[in-house]
PDB file of C-alpha atoms in Angstrom:
ATOM      1  CA  UNK O   1       3.292  35.709   1.490  1.00 73.00           C
ATOM      2  CA  UNK O   2       4.541  36.272   5.108  1.00 78.00           C
ATOM      3  CA  UNK O   3       7.758  37.295   6.235  1.00 78.00           C
ATOM      4  CA  UNK O   4       9.900  36.148   9.231  1.00 77.00           C
ATOM      5  CA  UNK O   5      11.170  39.044  11.374  1.00 76.00           C
ATOM      6  CA  UNK O   6      14.952  40.080  11.277  1.00 77.00           C
ATOM      7  CA  UNK O   7      17.099  38.321   8.795  1.00 79.00           C
ATOM      8  CA  UNK O   8      18.333  34.880   9.075  1.00 77.00           C
ATOM      9  CA  UNK O   9      21.841  34.199  10.062  1.00 80.00           C
ATOM     10  CA  UNK O  10      22.215  37.858   9.547  1.00 80.00           C
ATOM     11  CA  UNK O  11      22.415  37.533   5.800  1.00 82.00           C
ATOM     12  CA  UNK O  12      18.837  37.183   4.142  1.00 82.00           C
ATOM     13  CA  UNK O  13      15.229  37.762   4.732  1.00 80.00           C
ATOM     14  CA  UNK O  14      13.282  34.584   5.246  1.00 81.00           C
ATOM     15  CA  UNK O  15       9.510  34.334   3.769  1.00 80.00           C
ATOM     16  CA  UNK O  16       6.607  31.825   3.613  1.00 80.00           C
ATOM     17  CA  UNK O  17       4.476  31.375   0.225  1.00 80.00           C
ATOM     18  CA  UNK O  18       1.245  29.632   0.330  1.00 78.00           C
ATOM     19  CA  UNK O  19      -0.313  28.830  -3.157  1.00 79.00           C
ATOM     20  CA  UNK O  20      -3.141  27.224  -5.135  1.00 78.00           C
ATOM     21  CA  UNK O  21      -2.783  25.313  -7.924  1.00 82.00           C
ATOM     22  CA  UNK O  22      -4.601  26.690 -10.797  1.00 80.00           C
ATOM     23  CA  UNK O  23      -4.606  28.794 -14.067  1.00 78.00           C
ATOM     24  CA  UNK O  24      -5.156  32.642 -13.324  1.00 74.00           C
ATOM     25  CA  UNK O  25      -7.490  34.556 -15.158  1.00 80.00           C
ATOM     26  CA  UNK O  26      -4.829  37.561 -15.947  1.00 85.00           C
ATOM     27  CA  UNK O  27      -1.585  36.361 -15.682  1.00 82.00           C
ATOM     28  CA  UNK O  28      -0.247  40.051 -15.185  1.00 88.00           C
ATOM     29  CA  UNK O  29      -2.522  41.096 -12.341  1.00 88.00           C
ATOM     30  CA  UNK O  30      -1.145  37.946 -10.447  1.00 83.00           C
ATOM     31  CA  UNK O  31       2.306  38.997 -11.201  1.00 84.00           C
ATOM     32  CA  UNK O  32       1.891  42.382 -10.012  1.00 89.00           C
ATOM     33  CA  UNK O  33       0.196  40.916  -6.649  1.00 85.00           C
ATOM     34  CA  UNK O  34       3.001  38.790  -6.032  1.00 82.00           C
ATOM     35  CA  UNK O  35       5.640  41.665  -6.505  1.00 84.00           C
ATOM     36  CA  UNK O  36       3.540  43.850  -4.285  1.00 86.00           C
ATOM     37  CA  UNK O  37       3.291  40.987  -1.569  1.00 83.00           C
ATOM     38  CA  UNK O  38       6.969  40.465  -2.005  1.00 79.00           C
ATOM     39  CA  UNK O  39       7.887  44.050  -1.104  1.00 82.00           C
ATOM     40  CA  UNK O  40       5.525  44.454   1.729  1.00 82.00           C
ATOM     41  CA  UNK O  41       5.036  40.853   3.295  1.00 80.00           C
ATOM     42  CA  UNK O  42       2.597  40.207   6.153  1.00 80.00           C
ATOM     43  CA  UNK O  43       4.656  39.968   9.390  1.00 80.00           C
ATOM     44  CA  UNK O  44       4.713  36.106  10.668  1.00 77.00           C
ATOM     45  CA  UNK O  45       4.928  36.075  14.080  1.00 77.00           C
ATOM     46  CA  UNK O  46       6.164  33.041  16.450  1.00 76.00           C
ATOM     47  CA  UNK O  47       3.305  31.604  18.340  1.00 81.00           C
ATOM     48  CA  UNK O  48       3.842  30.449  22.294  1.00 86.00           C
ATOM     49  CA  UNK O  49       1.609  27.236  21.318  1.00 87.00           C
ATOM     50  CA  UNK O  50       1.049  25.614  18.170  1.00 82.00           C
ATOM     51  CA  UNK O  51      -2.136  26.729  16.343  1.00 82.00           C
ATOM     52  CA  UNK O  52      -2.509  23.171  14.715  1.00 84.00           C
ATOM     53  CA  UNK O  53      -3.596  19.689  16.249  1.00 86.00           C
ATOM     54  CA  UNK O  54      -1.431  16.293  14.898  1.00 87.00           C
ATOM     55  CA  UNK O  55      -3.501  13.405  14.302  1.00 90.00           C
ATOM     56  CA  UNK O  56      -3.878  10.132  16.562  1.00 91.00           C
ATOM     57  CA  UNK O  57      -1.102   7.792  15.507  1.00 91.00           C
ATOM     58  CA  UNK O  58      -2.047   4.969  13.392  1.00 91.00           C
ATOM     59  CA  UNK O  59      -2.100   1.379  14.478  1.00 90.00           C
ATOM     60  CA  UNK O  60       0.701  -0.819  13.642  1.00 88.00           C
ATOM     61  CA  UNK O  61       0.175  -3.220  10.983  1.00 84.00           C
ATOM     62  CA  UNK O  62       2.612  -6.138  10.770  1.00 81.00           C
ATOM     63  CA  UNK O  63       3.513  -8.224   7.748  1.00 79.00           C
ATOM     64  CA  UNK O  64       4.983 -11.717   8.153  1.00 69.00           C
ATOM     65  CA  UNK O  65       6.710 -13.024   5.411  1.00 71.00           C
ATOM     66  CA  UNK O  66       6.373 -16.972   5.589  1.00 63.00           C
ATOM     67  CA  UNK O  67       7.487 -19.611   2.896  1.00 72.00           C
ATOM     68  CA  UNK O  68       5.190 -21.674   1.027  1.00 76.00           C
ATOM     69  CA  UNK O  69       6.842 -24.803   2.849  1.00 78.00           C
ATOM     70  CA  UNK O  70       7.399 -23.998   6.505  1.00 78.00           C
ATOM     71  CA  UNK O  71       9.840 -26.331   8.547  1.00 83.00           C
ATOM     72  CA  UNK O  72       9.317 -27.211  12.197  1.00 85.00           C
ATOM     73  CA  UNK O  73      11.435 -24.573  13.619  1.00 87.00           C
ATOM     74  CA  UNK O  74      10.100 -21.687  11.766  1.00 80.00           C
ATOM     75  CA  UNK O  75       6.375 -22.771  12.155  1.00 77.00           C
ATOM     76  CA  UNK O  76       7.156 -22.889  15.974  1.00 82.00           C
ATOM     77  CA  UNK O  77       9.036 -19.810  15.934  1.00 81.00           C
ATOM     78  CA  UNK O  78       5.821 -18.054  14.344  1.00 74.00           C
ATOM     79  CA  UNK O  79       3.482 -19.822  16.647  1.00 76.00           C
ATOM     80  CA  UNK O  80       4.940 -18.529  19.848  1.00 80.00           C
ATOM     81  CA  UNK O  81       5.837 -15.394  18.682  1.00 78.00           C
ATOM     82  CA  UNK O  82       2.849 -14.033  16.686  1.00 74.00           C
ATOM     83  CA  UNK O  83      -0.020 -16.614  16.990  1.00 73.00           C
ATOM     84  CA  UNK O  84       0.592 -17.491  13.344  1.00 63.00           C
ATOM     85  CA  UNK O  85      -1.983 -20.428  13.842  1.00 67.00           C
ATOM     86  CA  UNK O  86      -4.744 -17.558  13.794  1.00 72.00           C
ATOM     87  CA  UNK O  87      -3.727 -15.854  10.219  1.00 74.00           C
ATOM     88  CA  UNK O  88      -5.852 -16.890   7.263  1.00 78.00           C
ATOM     89  CA  UNK O  89      -2.364 -17.708   5.480  1.00 78.00           C
ATOM     90  CA  UNK O  90      -1.608 -20.071   7.969  1.00 75.00           C
ATOM     91  CA  UNK O  91      -4.691 -21.745   7.719  1.00 79.00           C
ATOM     92  CA  UNK O  92      -4.545 -21.962   3.827  1.00 81.00           C
ATOM     93  CA  UNK O  93      -1.371 -23.817   4.366  1.00 81.00           C
ATOM     94  CA  UNK O  94      -2.744 -26.264   6.510  1.00 81.00           C
ATOM     95  CA  UNK O  95      -6.287 -26.633   4.338  1.00 83.00           C
ATOM     96  CA  UNK O  96      -6.762 -30.356   2.718  1.00 86.00           C
ATOM     97  CA  UNK O  97      -7.237 -29.764  -1.047  1.00 84.00           C
ATOM     98  CA  UNK O  98     -10.721 -30.159  -2.087  1.00 85.00           C
ATOM     99  CA  UNK O  99     -11.138 -33.811  -3.866  1.00 86.00           C
ATOM    100  CA  UNK O 100     -10.840 -33.683  -7.633  1.00 83.00           C
ATOM    101  CA  UNK O 101     -14.391 -32.965  -9.439  1.00 83.00           C
ATOM    102  CA  UNK O 102     -16.272 -36.044 -11.303  1.00 82.00           C
ATOM    103  CA  UNK O 103     -15.888 -35.257 -14.992  1.00 79.00           C
ATOM    104  CA  UNK O 104     -18.537 -36.779 -17.161  1.00 77.00           C
ATOM    105  CA  UNK O 105     -18.445 -36.784 -20.992  1.00 70.00           C
ATOM    106  CA  UNK O 106     -20.694 -34.933 -22.998  1.00 75.00           C
ATOM    107  CA  UNK O 107     -21.182 -37.929 -24.870  1.00 75.00           C
ATOM    108  CA  UNK O 108     -20.886 -41.567 -23.977  1.00 76.00           C
ATOM    109  CA  UNK O 109     -17.591 -42.867 -25.815  1.00 71.00           C
ATOM    110  CA  UNK O 110     -18.267 -45.513 -28.342  1.00 73.00           C
ATOM    111  CA  UNK O 111     -16.137 -48.562 -28.733  1.00 71.00           C
ATOM    112  CA  UNK O 112     -13.287 -46.916 -30.858  1.00 75.00           C
ATOM    113  CA  UNK O 113     -13.049 -44.088 -28.313  1.00 77.00           C
ATOM    114  CA  UNK O 114     -12.416 -46.489 -25.489  1.00 74.00           C
ATOM    115  CA  UNK O 115      -9.715 -47.913 -27.207  1.00 76.00           C
ATOM    116  CA  UNK O 116      -8.045 -44.631 -27.818  1.00 78.00           C
ATOM    117  CA  UNK O 117      -8.579 -43.939 -23.965  1.00 75.00           C
ATOM    118  CA  UNK O 118      -6.830 -47.147 -23.063  1.00 76.00           C
ATOM    119  CA  UNK O 119      -3.921 -47.016 -25.581  1.00 77.00           C
ATOM    120  CA  UNK O 120      -2.907 -43.282 -23.983  1.00 77.00           C
ATOM    121  CA  UNK O 121      -2.795 -45.011 -20.662  1.00 74.00           C
ATOM    122  CA  UNK O 122      -5.207 -43.470 -17.563  1.00 61.00           C
ATOM    123  CA  UNK O 123      -2.895 -40.263 -15.913  1.00 62.00           C
ATOM    124  CA  UNK O 124      -4.451 -41.775 -12.537  1.00 61.00           C
ATOM    125  CA  UNK O 125      -3.191 -45.475 -12.452  1.00 55.00           C
ATOM    126  CA  UNK O 126       0.357 -45.437 -11.471  1.00 51.00           C
TER     127      UNK O 126
END
C-alpha cells in the first residue's frame, strides 16, 4: 500500500493498493498486515519522467464487409479504394465452380431399376 502526499481536494487521503489474487495461508496475519500498511503507508512520490514504456502501436487491421452479390458501382469502389481484387474473399466470388463429380453406381442397374429412373425423370434434363 502506498500513499500520495497531502489530501486530495483538501478532504481525503489517497492511496494505491496492489494485490495478487490467491488464498492466504493465514487470513488473520494478512488482515493485520493490511491494517499496519494502512496506518503507515509507504510514500508514493511523483517522478519527473515515467518509469514505464508504452508498447509500439499495433498495425491497423481493416475489415471490409461485402455482400455475396456485388453490383458494378460497389465493385468499382472496392477496387479503386482498397485493391479488393487482391483479397481472397473477392477472388472466391470470381472463381468458377468446379464441375460436378462423375458418379457411378455401386451396382449396375437392372432393367427394372432403369424403368424407375426414367419414370422419376432426370434432374439434369430441362
